[in-house]
Short mmCIF file of C-alpha atoms in Angstrom, two decimals:
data_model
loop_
_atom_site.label_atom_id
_atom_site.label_comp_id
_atom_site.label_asym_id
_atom_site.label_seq_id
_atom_site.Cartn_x
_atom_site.Cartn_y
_atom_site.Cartn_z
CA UNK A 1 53.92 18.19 -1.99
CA UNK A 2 52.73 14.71 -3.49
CA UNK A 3 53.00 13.17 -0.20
CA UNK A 4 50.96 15.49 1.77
CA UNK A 5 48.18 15.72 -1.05
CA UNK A 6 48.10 11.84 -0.86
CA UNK A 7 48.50 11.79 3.17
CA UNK A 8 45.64 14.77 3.11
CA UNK A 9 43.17 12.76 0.58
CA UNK A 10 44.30 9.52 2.50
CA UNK A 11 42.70 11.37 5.78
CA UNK A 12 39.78 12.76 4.10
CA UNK A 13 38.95 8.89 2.59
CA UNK A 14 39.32 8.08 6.34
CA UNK A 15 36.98 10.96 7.74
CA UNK A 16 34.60 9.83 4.76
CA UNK A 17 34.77 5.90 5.89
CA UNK A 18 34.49 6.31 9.45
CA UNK A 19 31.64 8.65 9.13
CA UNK A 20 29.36 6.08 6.65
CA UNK A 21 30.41 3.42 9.14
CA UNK A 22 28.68 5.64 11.71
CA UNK A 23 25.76 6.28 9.74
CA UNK A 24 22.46 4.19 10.68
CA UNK A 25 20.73 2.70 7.43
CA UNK A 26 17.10 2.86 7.56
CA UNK A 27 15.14 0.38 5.19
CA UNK A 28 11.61 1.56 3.39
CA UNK A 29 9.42 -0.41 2.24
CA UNK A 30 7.09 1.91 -0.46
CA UNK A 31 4.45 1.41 -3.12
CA UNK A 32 5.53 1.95 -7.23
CA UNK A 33 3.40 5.05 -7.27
CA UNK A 34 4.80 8.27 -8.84
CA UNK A 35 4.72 10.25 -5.84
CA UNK A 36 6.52 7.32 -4.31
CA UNK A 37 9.54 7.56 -6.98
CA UNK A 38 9.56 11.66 -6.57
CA UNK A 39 10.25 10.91 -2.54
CA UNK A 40 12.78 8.59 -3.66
CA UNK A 41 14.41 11.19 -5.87
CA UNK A 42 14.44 13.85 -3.33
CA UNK A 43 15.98 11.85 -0.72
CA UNK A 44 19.52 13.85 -1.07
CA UNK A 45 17.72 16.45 0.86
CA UNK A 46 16.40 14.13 3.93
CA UNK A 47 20.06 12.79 4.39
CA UNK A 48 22.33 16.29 3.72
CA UNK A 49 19.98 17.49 6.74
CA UNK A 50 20.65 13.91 8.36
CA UNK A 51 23.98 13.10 7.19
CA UNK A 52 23.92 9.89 9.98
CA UNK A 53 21.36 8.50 8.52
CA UNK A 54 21.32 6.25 5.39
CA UNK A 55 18.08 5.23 3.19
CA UNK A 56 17.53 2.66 1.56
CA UNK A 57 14.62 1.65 -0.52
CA UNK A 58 12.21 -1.20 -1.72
CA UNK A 59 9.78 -0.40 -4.22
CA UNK A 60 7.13 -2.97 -5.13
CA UNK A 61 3.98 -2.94 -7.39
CA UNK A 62 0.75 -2.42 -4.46
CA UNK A 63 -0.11 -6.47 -4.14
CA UNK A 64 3.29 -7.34 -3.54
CA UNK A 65 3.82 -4.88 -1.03
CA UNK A 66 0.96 -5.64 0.92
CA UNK A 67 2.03 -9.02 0.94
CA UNK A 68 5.38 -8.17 2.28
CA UNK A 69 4.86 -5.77 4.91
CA UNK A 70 1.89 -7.49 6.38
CA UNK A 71 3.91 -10.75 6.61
CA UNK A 72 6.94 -8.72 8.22
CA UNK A 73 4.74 -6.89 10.91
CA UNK A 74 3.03 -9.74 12.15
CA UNK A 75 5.99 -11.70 12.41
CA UNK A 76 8.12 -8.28 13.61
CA UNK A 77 10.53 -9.49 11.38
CA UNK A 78 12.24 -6.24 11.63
CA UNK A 79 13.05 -5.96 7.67
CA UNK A 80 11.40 -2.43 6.96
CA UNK A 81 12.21 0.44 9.17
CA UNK A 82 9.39 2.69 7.83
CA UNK A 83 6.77 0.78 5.73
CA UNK A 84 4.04 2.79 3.33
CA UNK A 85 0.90 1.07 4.19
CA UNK A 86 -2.97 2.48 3.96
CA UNK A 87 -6.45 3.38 5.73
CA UNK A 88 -7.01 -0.12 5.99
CA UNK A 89 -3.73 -1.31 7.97
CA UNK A 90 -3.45 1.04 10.23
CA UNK A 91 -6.43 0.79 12.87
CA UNK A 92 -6.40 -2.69 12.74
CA UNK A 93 -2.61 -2.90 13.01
CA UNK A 94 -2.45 0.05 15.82
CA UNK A 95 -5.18 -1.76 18.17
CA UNK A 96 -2.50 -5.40 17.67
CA UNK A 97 0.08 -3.16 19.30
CA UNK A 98 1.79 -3.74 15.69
CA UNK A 99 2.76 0.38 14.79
CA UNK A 100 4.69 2.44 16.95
CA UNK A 101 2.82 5.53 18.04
CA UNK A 102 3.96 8.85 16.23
CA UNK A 103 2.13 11.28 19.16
CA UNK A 104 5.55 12.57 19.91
CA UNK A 105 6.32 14.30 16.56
CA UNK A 106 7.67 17.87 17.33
CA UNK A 107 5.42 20.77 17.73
CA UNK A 108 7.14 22.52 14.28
CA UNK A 109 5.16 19.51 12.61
CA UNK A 110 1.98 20.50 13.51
CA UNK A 111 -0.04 17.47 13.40
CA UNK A 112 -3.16 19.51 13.78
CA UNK A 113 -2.71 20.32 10.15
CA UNK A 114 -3.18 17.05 8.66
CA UNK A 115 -7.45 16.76 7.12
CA UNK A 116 -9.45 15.84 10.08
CA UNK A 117 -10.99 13.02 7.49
CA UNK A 118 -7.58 11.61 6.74
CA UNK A 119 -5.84 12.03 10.46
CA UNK A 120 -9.43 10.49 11.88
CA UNK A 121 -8.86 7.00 9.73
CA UNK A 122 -4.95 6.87 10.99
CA UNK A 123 -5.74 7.30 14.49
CA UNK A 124 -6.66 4.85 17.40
CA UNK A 125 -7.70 5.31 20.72
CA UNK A 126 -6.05 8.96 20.42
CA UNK A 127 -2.93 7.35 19.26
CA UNK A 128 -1.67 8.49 15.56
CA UNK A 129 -0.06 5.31 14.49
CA UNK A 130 0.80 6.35 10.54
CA UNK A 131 1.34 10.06 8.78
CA UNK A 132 -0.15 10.19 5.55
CA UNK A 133 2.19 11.43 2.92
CA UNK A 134 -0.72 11.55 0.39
CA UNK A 135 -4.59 11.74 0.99
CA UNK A 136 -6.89 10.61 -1.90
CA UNK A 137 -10.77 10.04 -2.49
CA UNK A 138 -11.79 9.38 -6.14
CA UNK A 139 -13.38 11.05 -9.48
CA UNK A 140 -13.92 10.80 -12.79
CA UNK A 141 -11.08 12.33 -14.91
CA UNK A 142 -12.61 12.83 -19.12
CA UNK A 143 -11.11 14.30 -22.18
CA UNK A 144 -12.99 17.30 -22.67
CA UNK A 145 -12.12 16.90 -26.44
CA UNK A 146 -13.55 13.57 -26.97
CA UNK A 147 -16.84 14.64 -24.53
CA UNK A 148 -17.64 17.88 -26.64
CA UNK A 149 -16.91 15.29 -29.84
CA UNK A 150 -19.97 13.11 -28.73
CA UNK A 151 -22.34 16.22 -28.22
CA UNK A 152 -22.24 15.55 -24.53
CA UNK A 153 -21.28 17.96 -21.54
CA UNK A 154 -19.92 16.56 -18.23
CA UNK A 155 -22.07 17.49 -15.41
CA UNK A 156 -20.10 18.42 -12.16
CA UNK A 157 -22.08 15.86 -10.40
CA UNK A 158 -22.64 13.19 -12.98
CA UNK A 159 -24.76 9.91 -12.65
CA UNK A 160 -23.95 6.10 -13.81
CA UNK A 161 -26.80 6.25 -16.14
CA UNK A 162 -24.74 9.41 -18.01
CA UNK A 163 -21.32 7.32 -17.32
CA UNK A 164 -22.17 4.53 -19.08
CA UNK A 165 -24.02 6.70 -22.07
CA UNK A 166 -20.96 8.80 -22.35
CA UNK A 167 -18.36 6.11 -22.07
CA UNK A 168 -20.44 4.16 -25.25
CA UNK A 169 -20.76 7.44 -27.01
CA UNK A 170 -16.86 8.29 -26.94
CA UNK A 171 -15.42 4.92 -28.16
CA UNK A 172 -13.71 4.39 -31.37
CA UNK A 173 -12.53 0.72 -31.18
CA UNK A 174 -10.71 1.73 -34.58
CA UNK A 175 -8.68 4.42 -33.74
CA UNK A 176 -7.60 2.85 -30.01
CA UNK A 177 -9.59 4.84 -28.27
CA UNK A 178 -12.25 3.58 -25.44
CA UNK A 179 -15.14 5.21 -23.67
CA UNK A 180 -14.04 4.08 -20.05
CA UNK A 181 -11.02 2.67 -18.36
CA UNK A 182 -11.63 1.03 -14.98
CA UNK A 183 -9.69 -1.00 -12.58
CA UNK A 184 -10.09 -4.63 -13.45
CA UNK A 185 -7.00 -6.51 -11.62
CA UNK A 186 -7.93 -8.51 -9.07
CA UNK A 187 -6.99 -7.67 -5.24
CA UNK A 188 -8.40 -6.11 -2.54
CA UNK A 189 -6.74 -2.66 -3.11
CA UNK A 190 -7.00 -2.77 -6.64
CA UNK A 191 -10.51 -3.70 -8.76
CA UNK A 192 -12.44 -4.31 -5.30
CA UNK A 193 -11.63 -0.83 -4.03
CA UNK A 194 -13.67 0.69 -7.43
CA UNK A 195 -16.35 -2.09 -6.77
CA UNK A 196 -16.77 -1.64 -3.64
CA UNK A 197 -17.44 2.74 -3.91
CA UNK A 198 -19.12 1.84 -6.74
CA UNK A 199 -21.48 -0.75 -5.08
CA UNK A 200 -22.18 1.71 -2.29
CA UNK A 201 -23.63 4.00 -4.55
CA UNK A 202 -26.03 1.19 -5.95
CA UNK A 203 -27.66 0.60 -2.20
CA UNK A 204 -25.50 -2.64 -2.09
CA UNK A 205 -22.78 -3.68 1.06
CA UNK A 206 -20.63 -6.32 2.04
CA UNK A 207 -22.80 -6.90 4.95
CA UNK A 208 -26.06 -6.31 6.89
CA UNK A 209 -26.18 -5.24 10.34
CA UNK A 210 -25.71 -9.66 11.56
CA UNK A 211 -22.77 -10.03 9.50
CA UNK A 212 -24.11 -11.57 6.56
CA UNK A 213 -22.71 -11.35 3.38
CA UNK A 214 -24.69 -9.32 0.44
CA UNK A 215 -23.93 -10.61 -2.32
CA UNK A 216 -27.01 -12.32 -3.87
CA UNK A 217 -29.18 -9.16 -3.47
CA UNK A 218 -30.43 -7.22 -6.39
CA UNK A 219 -28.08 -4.70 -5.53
CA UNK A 220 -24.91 -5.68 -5.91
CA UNK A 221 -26.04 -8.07 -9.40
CA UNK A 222 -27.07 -4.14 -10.60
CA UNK A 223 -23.42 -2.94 -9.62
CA UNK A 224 -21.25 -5.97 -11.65
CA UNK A 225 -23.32 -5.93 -14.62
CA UNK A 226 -23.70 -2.27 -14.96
CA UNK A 227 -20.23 -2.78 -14.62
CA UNK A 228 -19.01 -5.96 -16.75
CA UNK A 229 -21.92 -4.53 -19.64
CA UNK A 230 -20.17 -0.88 -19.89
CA UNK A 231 -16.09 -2.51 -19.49
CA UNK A 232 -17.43 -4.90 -22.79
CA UNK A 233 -18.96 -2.53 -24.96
CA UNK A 234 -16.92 0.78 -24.19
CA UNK A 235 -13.18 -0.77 -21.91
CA UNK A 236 -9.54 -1.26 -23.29
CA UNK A 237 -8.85 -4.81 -24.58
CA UNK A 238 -7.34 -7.05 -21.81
CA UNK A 239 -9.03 -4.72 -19.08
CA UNK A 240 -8.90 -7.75 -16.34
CA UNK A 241 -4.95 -7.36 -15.88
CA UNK A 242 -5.20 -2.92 -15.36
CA UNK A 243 -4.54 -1.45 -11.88
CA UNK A 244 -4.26 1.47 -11.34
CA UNK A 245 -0.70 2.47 -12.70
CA UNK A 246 -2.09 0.83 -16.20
CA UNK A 247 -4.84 3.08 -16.54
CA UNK A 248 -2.93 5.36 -16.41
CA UNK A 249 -0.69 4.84 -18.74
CA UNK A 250 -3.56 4.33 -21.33
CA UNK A 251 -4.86 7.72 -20.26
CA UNK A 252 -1.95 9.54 -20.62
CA UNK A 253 -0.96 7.99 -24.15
CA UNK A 254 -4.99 9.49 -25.22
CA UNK A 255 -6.65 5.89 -25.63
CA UNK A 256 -9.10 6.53 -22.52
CA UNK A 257 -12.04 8.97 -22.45
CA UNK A 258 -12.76 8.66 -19.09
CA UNK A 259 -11.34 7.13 -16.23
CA UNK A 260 -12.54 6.66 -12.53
CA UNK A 261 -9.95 6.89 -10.02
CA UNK A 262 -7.65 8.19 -7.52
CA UNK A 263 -7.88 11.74 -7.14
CA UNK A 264 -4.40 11.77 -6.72
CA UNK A 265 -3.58 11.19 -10.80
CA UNK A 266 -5.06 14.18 -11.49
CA UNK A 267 -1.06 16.10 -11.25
CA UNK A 268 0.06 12.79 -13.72
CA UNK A 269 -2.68 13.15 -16.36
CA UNK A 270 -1.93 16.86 -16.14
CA UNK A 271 1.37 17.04 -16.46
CA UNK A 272 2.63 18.04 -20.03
CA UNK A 273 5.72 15.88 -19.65
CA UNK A 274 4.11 13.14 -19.42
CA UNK A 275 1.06 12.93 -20.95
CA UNK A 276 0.10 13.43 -24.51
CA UNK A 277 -3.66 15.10 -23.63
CA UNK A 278 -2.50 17.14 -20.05
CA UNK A 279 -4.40 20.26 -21.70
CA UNK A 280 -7.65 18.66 -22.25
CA UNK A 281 -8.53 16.87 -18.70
CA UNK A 282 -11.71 18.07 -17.18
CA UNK A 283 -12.60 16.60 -13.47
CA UNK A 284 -16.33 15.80 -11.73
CA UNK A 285 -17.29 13.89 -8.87
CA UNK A 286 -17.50 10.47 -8.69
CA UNK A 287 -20.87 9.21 -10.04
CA UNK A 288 -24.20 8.38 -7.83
CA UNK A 289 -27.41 6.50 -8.71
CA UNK A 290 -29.86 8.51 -6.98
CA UNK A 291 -29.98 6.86 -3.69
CA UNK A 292 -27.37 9.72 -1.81
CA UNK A 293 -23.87 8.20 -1.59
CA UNK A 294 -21.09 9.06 -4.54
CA UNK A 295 -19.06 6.06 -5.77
CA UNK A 296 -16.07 7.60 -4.29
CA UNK A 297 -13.73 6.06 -2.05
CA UNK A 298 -11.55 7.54 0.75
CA UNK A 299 -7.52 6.55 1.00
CA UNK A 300 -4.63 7.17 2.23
CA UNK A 301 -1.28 6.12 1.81
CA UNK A 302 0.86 6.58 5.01
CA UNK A 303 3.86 5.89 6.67
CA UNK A 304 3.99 4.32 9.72
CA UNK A 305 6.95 2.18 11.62
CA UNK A 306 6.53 -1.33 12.64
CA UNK A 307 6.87 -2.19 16.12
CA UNK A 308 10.07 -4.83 15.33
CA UNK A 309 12.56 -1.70 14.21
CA UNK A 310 15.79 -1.14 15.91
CA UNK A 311 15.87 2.03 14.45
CA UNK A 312 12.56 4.22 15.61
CA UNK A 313 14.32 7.76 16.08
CA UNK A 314 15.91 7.68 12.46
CA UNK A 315 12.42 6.00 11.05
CA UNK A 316 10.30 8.82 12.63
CA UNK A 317 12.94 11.58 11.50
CA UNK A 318 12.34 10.21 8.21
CA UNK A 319 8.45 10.12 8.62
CA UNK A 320 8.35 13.58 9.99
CA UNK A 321 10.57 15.38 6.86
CA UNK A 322 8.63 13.38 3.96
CA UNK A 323 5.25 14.37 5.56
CA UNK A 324 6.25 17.67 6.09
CA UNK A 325 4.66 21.02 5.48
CA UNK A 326 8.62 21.91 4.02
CA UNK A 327 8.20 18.49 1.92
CA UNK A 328 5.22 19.88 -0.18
CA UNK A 329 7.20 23.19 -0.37
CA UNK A 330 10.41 21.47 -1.56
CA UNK A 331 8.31 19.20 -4.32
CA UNK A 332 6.42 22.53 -5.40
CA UNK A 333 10.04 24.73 -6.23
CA UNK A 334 11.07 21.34 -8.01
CA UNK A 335 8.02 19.65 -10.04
CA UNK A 336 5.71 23.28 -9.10
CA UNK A 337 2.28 23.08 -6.46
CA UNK A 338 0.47 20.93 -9.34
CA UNK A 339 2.94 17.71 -8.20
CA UNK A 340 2.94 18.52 -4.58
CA UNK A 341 1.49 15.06 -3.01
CA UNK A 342 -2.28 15.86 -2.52
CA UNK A 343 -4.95 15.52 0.18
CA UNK A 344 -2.96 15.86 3.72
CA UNK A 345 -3.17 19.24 4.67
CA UNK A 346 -5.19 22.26 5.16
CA UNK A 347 -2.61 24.68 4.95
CA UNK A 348 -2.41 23.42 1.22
CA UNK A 349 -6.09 24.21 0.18
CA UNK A 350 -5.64 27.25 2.28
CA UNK A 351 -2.53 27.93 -0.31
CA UNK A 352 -3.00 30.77 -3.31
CA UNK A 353 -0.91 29.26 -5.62
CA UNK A 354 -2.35 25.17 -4.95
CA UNK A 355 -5.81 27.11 -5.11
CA UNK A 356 -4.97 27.80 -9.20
CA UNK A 357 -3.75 24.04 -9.72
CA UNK A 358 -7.12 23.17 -11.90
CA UNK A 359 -7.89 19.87 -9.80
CA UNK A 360 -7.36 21.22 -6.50
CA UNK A 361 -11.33 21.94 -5.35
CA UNK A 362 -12.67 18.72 -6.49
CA UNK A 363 -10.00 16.34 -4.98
CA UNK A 364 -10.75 18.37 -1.74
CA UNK A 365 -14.60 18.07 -2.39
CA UNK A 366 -14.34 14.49 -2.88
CA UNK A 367 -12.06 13.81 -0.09
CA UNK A 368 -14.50 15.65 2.39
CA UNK A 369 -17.85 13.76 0.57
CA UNK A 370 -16.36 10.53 1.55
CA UNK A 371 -18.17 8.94 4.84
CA UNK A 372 -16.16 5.93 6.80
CA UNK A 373 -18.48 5.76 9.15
CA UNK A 374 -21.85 5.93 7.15
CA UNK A 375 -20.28 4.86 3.68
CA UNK A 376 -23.35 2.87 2.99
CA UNK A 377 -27.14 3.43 1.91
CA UNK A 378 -28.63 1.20 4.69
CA UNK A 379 -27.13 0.53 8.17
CA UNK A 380 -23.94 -1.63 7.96
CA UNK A 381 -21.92 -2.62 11.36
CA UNK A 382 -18.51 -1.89 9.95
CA UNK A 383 -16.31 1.15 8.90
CA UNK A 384 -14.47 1.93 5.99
CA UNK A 385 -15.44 2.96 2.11
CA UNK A 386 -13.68 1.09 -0.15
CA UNK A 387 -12.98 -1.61 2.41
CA UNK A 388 -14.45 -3.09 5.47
CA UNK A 389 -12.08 -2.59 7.97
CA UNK A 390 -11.77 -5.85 9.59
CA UNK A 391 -8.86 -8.56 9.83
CA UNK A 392 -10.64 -10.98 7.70
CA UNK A 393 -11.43 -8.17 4.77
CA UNK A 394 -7.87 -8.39 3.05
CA UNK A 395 -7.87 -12.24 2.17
CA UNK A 396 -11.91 -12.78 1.77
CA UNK A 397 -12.03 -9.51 -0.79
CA UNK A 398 -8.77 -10.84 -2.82
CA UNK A 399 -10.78 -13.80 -3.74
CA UNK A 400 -14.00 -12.01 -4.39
CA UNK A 401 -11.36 -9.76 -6.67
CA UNK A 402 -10.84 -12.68 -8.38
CA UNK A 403 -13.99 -13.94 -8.79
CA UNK A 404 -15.13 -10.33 -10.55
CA UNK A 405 -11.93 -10.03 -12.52
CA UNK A 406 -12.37 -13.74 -14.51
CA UNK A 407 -16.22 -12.55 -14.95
CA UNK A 408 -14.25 -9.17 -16.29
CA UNK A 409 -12.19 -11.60 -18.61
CA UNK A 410 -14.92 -13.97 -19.82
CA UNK A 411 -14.29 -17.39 -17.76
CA UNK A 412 -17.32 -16.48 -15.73
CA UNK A 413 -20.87 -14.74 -16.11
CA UNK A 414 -22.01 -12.07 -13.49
CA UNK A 415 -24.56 -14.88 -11.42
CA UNK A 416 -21.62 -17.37 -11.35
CA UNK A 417 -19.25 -14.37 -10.09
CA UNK A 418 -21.28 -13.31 -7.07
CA UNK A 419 -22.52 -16.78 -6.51
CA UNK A 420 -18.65 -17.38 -5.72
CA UNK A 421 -18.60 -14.16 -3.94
CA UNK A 422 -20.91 -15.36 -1.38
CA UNK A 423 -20.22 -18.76 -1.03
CA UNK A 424 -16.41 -17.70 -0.38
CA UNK A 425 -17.17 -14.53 1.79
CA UNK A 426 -19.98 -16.88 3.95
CA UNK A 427 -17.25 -19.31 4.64
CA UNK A 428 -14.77 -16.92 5.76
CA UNK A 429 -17.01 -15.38 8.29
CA UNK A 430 -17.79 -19.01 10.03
CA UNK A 431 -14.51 -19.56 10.39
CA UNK A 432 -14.03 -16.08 11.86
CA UNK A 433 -17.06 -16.42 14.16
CA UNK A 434 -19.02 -13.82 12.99
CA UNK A 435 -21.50 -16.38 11.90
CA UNK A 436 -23.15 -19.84 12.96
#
């Protein structure tokens, strides 16, 4: 009897080699996000439906992942199979002949589905070249508590001018608490995507209709001191190294009263196992100055497969079950609809139960405010929100980052900081071409 048990498990161990020797591994590259880590924790479900396919992951912080996946496309150095990249990547990427096109996803997917605002900024030439697995604009996320303890009421549609009064109002160096967290790190993605919305909403661009860089206009020296002045007086200590995933962490441990960002930490600040003040989180639009655009931006982190993969029918499986209607179903009977990843779909807003979660309306409102095409108060000859969506945008916009964030820090004053801005942003665009 001990033989055949042995000989039986002996087989089985064989079955159980032969089919993981069969199986293809599939390599994703993904940002450190918290949606991000929930895919990677429901990935038992992708592979027992896909048992011949393997996953495996690489999860970096958002600058180093740029940096990787931009250097492995261009080269098609074939390391990432599927690779989570943004708004920004993707047209410029699909027109290089970089993405492989995802037009053939199944019927059952209904690609129709996805927000017109989202699927128009991930598709080229009628080709959709990434699916978004979450869909973000941005607002302003306030402790209630702290608001009704400074005599002030959030309006749903508030302005800088009350921003910057409420954010001064609210802080209590003392106790660790601070009027306004913002995105100071430097990068393109990171404190340039605030300052960019934000700018927009001041009557200040990148560029005017020839090209030329902005700026030393009035504009844009409004937008960095309005925005160094209120970081000073009312911001967390050391505000020149927080991203995103830092504010948030001084949000959810109660030492923020506000906090302008991503729509999509609305189900993190919320959440009740995670952070301390997830029953007193109101939500309004991001803030305008009058002149008829919002400081919000518009976003999307997708999936898309580079055009170097050996391994495109397991990669778009992949793509097609994490962006799937059943996806936000499966996260919802987990986590419930308040974790589900926002922003993608209709059929979600169109959903009873994600109609209760208490953030649902204004991260659709925000999402549909958001312009790519007009994000600007006067004519500019580019596309994009938070970015400009040109080659040239991701390297000339990490040293402007830089520029802001050591004026954020101290080393530099506001003048100096665009001065550099300009000088560094000119140069870039002779050597493009777009200038003489």
């Amino acid at each position: 009897m001990a033989f055949h048990t042995r000989a039986l498990l002996s087989a089985c161990a064989m079955v159980a080699l032969c089919a993981s020797a069969s199986a293809e591994t599939i390599t994703i590259a993904t940002v450190n996000n918290g949606d991000m880590i929930r895919m990677q924790g429901l990935t038992k479900d992708f592979t027992d439906k896909n048992p011949d396919i393997e996953v495996k992951w690489l999860t970096m912080e958002e600058n180093v992942l740029r940096q990787r996946v931009t250097t492995d496309v261009a080269t098609k150095g074939g390391q990432f199979d599927v690779m989570t990249i943004g708004t920004y990547e993707v047209p410029i990427w699909g027109k290089q002949g970089w993405l492989v096109s995802l037009n053939d996803l199944p019927e059952s997917y209904d690609v129709d589905d996805i927000l017109p605002a989202i699927r128009g900024g991930l598709t080229v030439d009628g080709e959709l070249y990434a699916a978004p697995f979450y869909g973000e604009s941005s607002m302003v996320m306030y402790r209630k508590d702290l608001m009704e303890k400074a005599g002030l009421e959030m309006p749903e549609a508030p302005t800088w001018d009350f921003i910057v009064e409420a954010a001064k109002a609210m802080t209590d160096k003392e106790n660790e608490i601070y009027g306004i967290c913002l995105r100071g790190k430097a990068g393109w993605g990171e404190n340039m995507a605030f300052l960019t919305a934000m700018a927009n909403s001041y009557g200040a661009r990148w560029f005017d209709m020839d090209w030329k860089p902005q700026f030393d206009t009035p504009q844009w020296k409004d937008t960095l001191t309005t925005y160094l002045d209120v970081m000073n007086e009312a911001g967390p200590p050391g505000a020149s190294s927080n991203g995103f995933n830092e504010n948030l962490a001084l949000f959810q441990t109660g030492k923020c009263g506000m906090w302008i960002d991503a729509t999509v930490a609305a189900s993190f600040v919320t959440n009740p196992k995670d952070s301390q003040v997830a029953d007193k989180v109101g939500f309004a639009l991001a803030p305008d100055n009058g002149l008829g655009k919002r400081g919000n931006w518009l976003w999307a982190w997708s999936l898309a497969i580079p055009a170097g993969t050996q391994k495109e029918a397991a990669a778009k499986k992949f793509i097609e079950w994490a962006t799937s209607k059943e996806y936000l179903e499966l996260v919802a009977a987990e986590e419930g609809w308040a974790n589900v990843p926002p922003g993608t779909r209709t059929s979600l807003y169109e959903n009873p139960e994600y109609q209760k979660v208490p953030f649902a309306k204004m991260t659709l409102d925000s999402i549909n405010s958001a312009d790519p095409q007009n994000p600007t108060v006067d004519p500019v000859p580019y596309v994009g929100v938070q970015f400009v969506a040109i080659p040239e945008f991701q390297g000339m916009a990490t040293v402007v980052g830089q520029a802001f964030s050591a004026a954020l820090a101290g080393s530099m004053d506001a003048d100096a900081a665009l001065a550099a801005a300009q000088a560094a942003t000119e140069r870039e665009m002779k050597k493009a071409g777009y200038l003489k």
